[in-house]
Coordinates of C-alpha atoms in Angstrom, one line a residue:
Chain A
X22 CA -68.2 -188.2 2.0
X23 CA -69.8 -191.6 1.5
X24 CA -68.6 -194.8 -0.2
X25 CA -65.1 -196.2 0.2
X26 CA -62.8 -194.1 2.3
X27 CA -59.8 -192.3 0.7
X28 CA -57.2 -194.6 2.3
X29 CA -59.0 -197.6 0.9
X30 CA -59.4 -196.2 -2.6
X31 CA -55.8 -194.9 -2.9
X32 CA -54.1 -198.0 -1.5
X33 CA -55.8 -200.0 -4.3
X34 CA -56.8 -202.4 -1.5
X35 CA -58.8 -204.8 -3.6
X36 CA -61.0 -207.7 -2.5
X37 CA -58.0 -209.4 -0.8
X38 CA -58.0 -206.8 2.0
X39 CA -61.8 -206.2 2.2
X40 CA -62.2 -208.4 5.3
X41 CA -59.2 -207.0 7.0
X42 CA -60.3 -203.4 6.4
X43 CA -63.8 -204.2 7.6
X44 CA -62.3 -205.2 10.9
X45 CA -60.8 -201.8 11.2
X46 CA -63.7 -199.8 9.7
X47 CA -63.9 -197.5 12.7
X48 CA -60.3 -196.4 12.2
X49 CA -60.8 -195.9 8.5
X50 CA -63.9 -193.7 9.2
X51 CA -62.0 -191.6 11.8
X52 CA -59.1 -191.2 9.4
X53 CA -61.5 -189.9 6.8
X54 CA -63.0 -187.5 9.4
X55 CA -59.5 -186.4 10.2
X56 CA -58.8 -185.7 6.6
X57 CA -61.9 -183.5 6.4
X58 CA -60.9 -181.7 9.7
X59 CA -57.5 -180.7 8.4
X60 CA -58.1 -180.2 4.7
X61 CA -61.6 -178.8 4.7
X62 CA -62.2 -177.4 8.2
X63 CA -65.3 -175.3 9.0
X64 CA -62.9 -172.9 10.8
X65 CA -59.7 -172.7 8.7
X66 CA -58.3 -169.8 10.7
X67 CA -55.4 -168.2 8.8
X68 CA -54.6 -171.1 6.6
X69 CA -57.1 -171.2 3.7
X70 CA -58.5 -174.5 2.2
X71 CA -56.5 -173.8 -1.0
X72 CA -53.2 -173.3 0.8
X73 CA -53.9 -176.5 2.8
X74 CA -54.5 -178.5 -0.4
X75 CA -51.4 -177.1 -2.1
X76 CA -49.2 -178.0 0.9
X77 CA -50.8 -181.5 1.0
X78 CA -49.9 -182.0 -2.7
X79 CA -46.3 -181.0 -1.8
X80 CA -46.2 -183.4 1.2
X81 CA -47.7 -186.3 -0.8
X82 CA -45.0 -185.8 -3.4
X83 CA -42.3 -185.7 -0.7
X84 CA -43.7 -189.1 0.3
X85 CA -43.4 -190.3 -3.3
X86 CA -47.1 -190.9 -3.6
X87 CA -48.4 -189.5 -6.9
X88 CA -51.9 -190.9 -6.5
X89 CA -52.3 -189.1 -3.1
X90 CA -50.8 -186.0 -4.7
X91 CA -53.4 -186.2 -7.5
X92 CA -56.2 -186.3 -4.9
X93 CA -54.9 -183.2 -3.2
X94 CA -54.3 -181.6 -6.7
X95 CA -58.1 -182.0 -7.3
X96 CA -58.9 -180.4 -3.9
X97 CA -56.6 -177.5 -4.9
X98 CA -58.5 -177.1 -8.2
X99 CA -61.8 -177.1 -6.3
X100 CA -60.6 -174.6 -3.7
X101 CA -59.1 -172.2 -6.4
X102 CA -55.6 -172.5 -7.6
X103 CA -53.1 -169.7 -8.4
X104 CA -49.6 -169.7 -9.8
X105 CA -48.2 -169.2 -6.3
X106 CA -50.2 -172.2 -5.0
X107 CA -49.3 -174.4 -8.0
X108 CA -45.6 -173.7 -7.3
X109 CA -46.1 -174.9 -3.8
X110 CA -47.8 -178.0 -5.0
X111 CA -45.1 -178.7 -7.6
X112 CA -42.5 -178.8 -4.8
X113 CA -40.4 -176.2 -6.6
X114 CA -38.9 -173.0 -5.2
X115 CA -41.6 -170.5 -4.1
X116 CA -42.9 -168.2 -6.8
X117 CA -41.6 -164.6 -6.9
X118 CA -44.8 -163.2 -5.4
X119 CA -44.9 -165.6 -2.5
X120 CA -45.0 -163.6 0.7
X121 CA -42.9 -164.0 3.9
X122 CA -45.7 -165.8 5.7
X123 CA -46.2 -168.4 3.0
X124 CA -42.4 -168.9 2.6
X125 CA -42.1 -169.7 6.3
X126 CA -45.0 -172.1 6.1
X127 CA -43.4 -173.9 3.1
X128 CA -40.0 -174.2 4.8
X129 CA -41.7 -175.6 7.9
X130 CA -43.8 -178.1 5.9
X131 CA -40.7 -179.4 4.2
X132 CA -38.7 -179.7 7.4
X133 CA -41.4 -181.5 9.4
X134 CA -42.3 -183.8 6.5
X135 CA -38.7 -184.8 5.5
X136 CA -36.8 -184.6 8.8
X137 CA -39.0 -184.0 11.9
X138 CA -36.1 -185.0 14.1
X139 CA -34.3 -181.8 13.1
X140 CA -37.1 -179.5 14.2
X141 CA -36.4 -177.2 17.1
X142 CA -37.9 -174.4 19.2
X143 CA -36.3 -172.0 16.7
X144 CA -38.5 -173.3 13.9
X145 CA -41.7 -172.4 15.8
X146 CA -40.2 -169.0 16.7
X147 CA -39.6 -168.5 12.9
X148 CA -43.3 -169.1 12.2
X149 CA -44.2 -166.5 14.8
X150 CA -41.8 -164.0 13.4
X151 CA -43.4 -164.6 9.9
X152 CA -46.7 -163.6 11.4
X153 CA -48.5 -166.9 12.2
X154 CA -50.7 -166.9 15.2
X155 CA -50.4 -169.6 17.8
X156 CA -53.7 -171.3 16.7
X157 CA -52.4 -171.3 13.1
X158 CA -49.1 -172.9 14.2
X159 CA -51.1 -175.7 15.7
X160 CA -53.4 -176.0 12.7
X161 CA -50.3 -176.2 10.4
X162 CA -48.8 -178.9 12.7
X163 CA -52.0 -181.0 12.5
X164 CA -52.1 -180.7 8.7
X165 CA -48.5 -181.8 8.3
X166 CA -48.9 -184.6 10.8
X167 CA -52.1 -185.9 9.3
X168 CA -50.8 -186.1 5.7
X169 CA -47.7 -187.9 6.8
X170 CA -49.9 -190.4 8.8
X171 CA -52.1 -191.0 5.8
X172 CA -49.2 -191.5 3.4
X173 CA -47.8 -194.2 5.7
X174 CA -51.1 -196.0 6.1
X175 CA -51.5 -196.1 2.3
X176 CA -47.9 -197.2 1.7
X177 CA -48.3 -200.0 4.2
X178 CA -51.6 -201.1 2.8
X179 CA -50.2 -201.3 -0.7
X180 CA -47.5 -203.6 0.5
X181 CA -50.0 -205.7 2.5
X182 CA -52.4 -205.9 -0.4
X183 CA -49.6 -207.3 -2.6
X184 CA -48.9 -210.4 -0.5
X185 CA -50.9 -213.6 -1.3
Chain B
X18 CA -35.3 -174.3 36.8
X19 CA -36.0 -177.1 34.3
X20 CA -33.6 -178.7 31.8
X21 CA -34.3 -180.0 28.4
X22 CA -34.0 -183.8 27.9
X23 CA -32.1 -184.7 24.8
X24 CA -31.3 -188.4 25.2
X25 CA -33.8 -191.3 25.0
X26 CA -35.0 -192.4 28.4
X27 CA -37.8 -194.6 29.8
X28 CA -38.4 -192.2 32.6
X29 CA -41.2 -190.0 31.3
X30 CA -40.3 -186.3 31.4
X31 CA -42.7 -183.3 31.4
X32 CA -43.7 -181.9 28.0
X33 CA -43.2 -178.2 27.8
X34 CA -45.0 -176.4 24.8
X35 CA -43.5 -173.8 22.5
X36 CA -46.9 -172.2 22.0
X37 CA -49.2 -170.9 24.7
X38 CA -51.8 -173.6 25.6
X39 CA -55.5 -172.7 25.6
X40 CA -56.5 -171.4 29.1
X41 CA -59.1 -173.9 30.3
X42 CA -61.3 -171.2 31.9
X43 CA -61.4 -169.3 28.6
X44 CA -62.0 -172.4 26.3
X45 CA -64.9 -172.3 23.9
X46 CA -67.6 -174.9 24.1
X47 CA -66.1 -176.6 21.0
X48 CA -62.7 -176.7 22.6
X49 CA -64.1 -178.1 25.8
X50 CA -65.9 -180.8 23.8
X51 CA -62.7 -181.7 21.8
X52 CA -60.7 -181.9 25.0
X53 CA -63.4 -184.2 26.5
X54 CA -63.7 -181.9 29.5
X55 CA -66.5 -183.1 31.8
X56 CA -67.4 -182.3 35.4
X57 CA -65.4 -185.4 36.4
X58 CA -62.5 -184.8 34.0
X59 CA -61.0 -181.3 34.5
X60 CA -57.3 -182.3 34.6
X61 CA -56.2 -181.6 31.1
X62 CA -52.6 -181.9 30.0
X63 CA -50.6 -179.0 28.4
X64 CA -50.4 -181.1 25.3
X65 CA -54.2 -181.4 24.9
X66 CA -54.6 -177.7 25.9
X67 CA -52.1 -176.8 23.1
X68 CA -53.9 -179.0 20.5
X69 CA -57.2 -177.4 21.6
X70 CA -56.1 -174.4 19.4
X71 CA -57.4 -176.6 16.6
X72 CA -60.5 -178.3 18.1
X73 CA -61.8 -179.8 14.8
X74 CA -58.8 -182.0 14.4
X75 CA -58.3 -182.7 18.1
X76 CA -61.9 -184.0 18.4
X77 CA -61.2 -186.6 15.7
X78 CA -57.5 -187.3 16.6
X79 CA -58.1 -188.5 20.1
X80 CA -60.6 -191.3 19.4
X81 CA -58.5 -192.3 16.3
X82 CA -55.3 -192.5 18.4
X83 CA -57.1 -194.6 21.1
X84 CA -58.6 -197.0 18.5
X85 CA -55.3 -197.6 16.9
X86 CA -53.2 -198.0 20.1
X87 CA -55.8 -199.5 22.5
X88 CA -58.3 -201.3 20.2
X89 CA -59.2 -204.8 21.2
X90 CA -58.1 -207.9 19.2
X91 CA -55.3 -207.9 16.6
X92 CA -51.7 -207.1 17.3
X93 CA -50.7 -207.3 21.0
X94 CA -50.5 -204.0 23.0
X95 CA -46.7 -204.5 23.5
X96 CA -46.1 -204.9 19.8
X97 CA -48.1 -201.8 19.1
X98 CA -45.9 -199.9 21.6
X99 CA -42.8 -201.3 19.9
X100 CA -44.1 -199.9 16.6
X101 CA -44.7 -196.6 18.2
X102 CA -41.3 -196.6 19.8
X103 CA -39.6 -197.3 16.5
X104 CA -41.3 -194.4 14.8
X105 CA -40.4 -192.2 17.8
X106 CA -36.7 -193.2 17.4
X107 CA -36.7 -192.3 13.7
X108 CA -38.3 -189.0 14.4
X109 CA -36.3 -188.5 17.6
X110 CA -39.4 -187.6 19.7
X111 CA -37.8 -188.2 23.1
X112 CA -41.0 -187.6 24.9
X113 CA -43.1 -190.0 22.8
X114 CA -40.3 -192.6 23.0
X115 CA -40.3 -192.4 26.8
X116 CA -44.0 -192.8 27.2
X117 CA -44.3 -195.8 24.8
X118 CA -41.0 -197.5 25.7
X119 CA -42.1 -197.4 29.4
X120 CA -45.4 -198.9 28.4
X121 CA -43.6 -201.6 26.4
X122 CA -41.5 -202.4 29.5
X123 CA -44.5 -202.5 31.8
X124 CA -46.4 -204.8 29.4
X125 CA -43.5 -207.2 28.7
X126 CA -42.0 -207.0 32.2
X127 CA -38.5 -206.7 30.7
X128 CA -36.2 -203.7 30.1
X129 CA -33.5 -205.2 27.9
X130 CA -35.3 -204.6 24.6
X131 CA -35.7 -200.9 25.1
X132 CA -32.2 -200.6 26.6
X133 CA -30.8 -202.1 23.3
X134 CA -33.0 -199.7 21.2
X135 CA -32.0 -196.7 23.2
X136 CA -28.3 -197.6 23.0
X137 CA -28.1 -198.5 19.3
X138 CA -31.1 -196.7 17.8
X139 CA -32.0 -198.1 14.4
X140 CA -29.1 -200.6 14.6
X141 CA -30.6 -202.3 17.6
X142 CA -30.2 -206.1 17.5
X143 CA -33.4 -207.8 18.8
X144 CA -35.0 -211.2 18.9
X145 CA -36.3 -212.3 15.5
X146 CA -40.0 -211.4 16.0
X147 CA -39.3 -208.0 17.6
X148 CA -36.6 -207.3 15.1
X149 CA -39.1 -207.7 12.2
X150 CA -41.6 -205.5 13.9
X151 CA -39.1 -202.8 14.8
X152 CA -37.4 -202.7 11.4
X153 CA -40.7 -202.5 9.5
X154 CA -42.1 -199.7 11.7
X155 CA -38.8 -197.8 11.4
X156 CA -38.6 -198.1 7.6
X157 CA -42.3 -197.0 7.3
X158 CA -41.4 -194.0 9.3
X159 CA -38.9 -192.6 6.8
X160 CA -40.0 -190.0 4.2
X161 CA -40.7 -191.5 1.8
X162 CA -41.3 -194.9 3.3
X163 CA -38.5 -197.4 2.9
X164 CA -40.6 -200.4 3.8
X165 CA -40.7 -203.0 1.0
X166 CA -42.3 -206.3 0.1
X167 CA -39.6 -208.4 1.8
X168 CA -40.3 -206.6 5.1
X169 CA -44.0 -207.5 4.9
X170 CA -43.2 -211.0 3.9
X171 CA -41.0 -211.4 6.9
X172 CA -43.8 -210.4 9.2
X173 CA -46.2 -212.8 7.5
X174 CA -43.6 -215.6 7.7
X175 CA -43.3 -215.0 11.4
X176 CA -47.0 -215.7 11.7
X177 CA -48.5 -212.3 11.9
X178 CA -52.0 -212.2 10.4
X179 CA -53.0 -209.5 7.9
X180 CA -55.0 -207.7 10.6
X181 CA -52.0 -207.8 12.9
X182 CA -49.8 -206.4 10.2
X183 CA -52.4 -203.7 9.5
X184 CA -52.4 -202.8 13.2
X185 CA -48.6 -202.5 13.1
X186 CA -48.9 -200.2 10.0
X187 CA -51.4 -198.1 11.9
X188 CA -49.4 -197.9 15.1
X189 CA -46.3 -196.7 13.3
X190 CA -48.3 -194.3 11.1
X191 CA -50.1 -192.7 14.0
X192 CA -46.7 -191.9 15.5
X193 CA -45.7 -190.3 12.2
X194 CA -48.5 -188.0 13.3
X195 CA -48.0 -187.8 17.1
X196 CA -44.2 -187.3 16.7
X197 CA -44.8 -184.4 14.3
X198 CA -46.9 -182.7 17.0
X199 CA -45.0 -183.5 20.2
X200 CA -41.5 -183.1 18.9
X201 CA -42.2 -179.9 16.9
X202 CA -44.6 -178.0 19.2
X203 CA -42.7 -178.6 22.5
X204 CA -39.9 -180.3 24.3
X205 CA -39.3 -182.8 27.1
X206 CA -38.0 -181.3 30.3
X207 CA -37.1 -182.3 33.9
X208 CA -38.0 -179.9 36.6

């Protein structure tokens, strides 16, 4: 991707922060690369691009960031949406046809987004029981961790951009 | 026989993963590259070997983490460590808190700030400057963020520049990431 990075665009960081962001251009560039690595990986393993996008919408909403959710909603549209994935994105209860594996993923995404302090060894064991491979468990952890990082950078920049 | 560490400490425990780390001898060229394995760097932690299951994100995450925590200029190293510690307290990542609290202590050559934080958690009472940094980082670490305009104004009033405030945002946020890996994919133990 070229042009302004996602964090810059979504934080509405106008001219007031241009100089500040320029001083941290390397970090913005690496953050954009991290976005691509977890949302659009060349090697998605067992977690498809569309599932990643749907989960990211859900996490953006949990972080009360509708603009970020809209970005991921567009990625979901591009990757191919389904009723089941749209229910994930909406943050509602899983659709009736949602399988055991995806239900376990949704539960884990909600837990680690909202209350990571409550996560235990049993939560990783539950993912294994639901059929996730160990590489997919790590891929899922990175996806959750990245979106929560990004939401905080954007939230902080919006506040920073608002001071004179 | 090792025991799990549940309480905050500044003595860094060992991190024990819940998933099987990649075996170095069986790593793919992409995994070796992401882990920055070179002829002179063959000692790779279990944490990095675990994250090597997803080499695409690991390859980007390591330089991003280093740029945020150890970049030159801007917010002082100790204050970045304080932001990291605040996030780790919110997310109860005992391992992350130990690493970054001990770095804070080493950088500031004092132990009382971390003792207060570990004793009282988010109710810790600190000196004005550190209090503003700790409180902002802790509020930003909630889901959704509870940081507000007053918190930012407080930092600016204490003399932090916009770049320094951005560095604080980044150091708290990158621990929103690191805590969600270290606290969920493994646990701190003493052997």
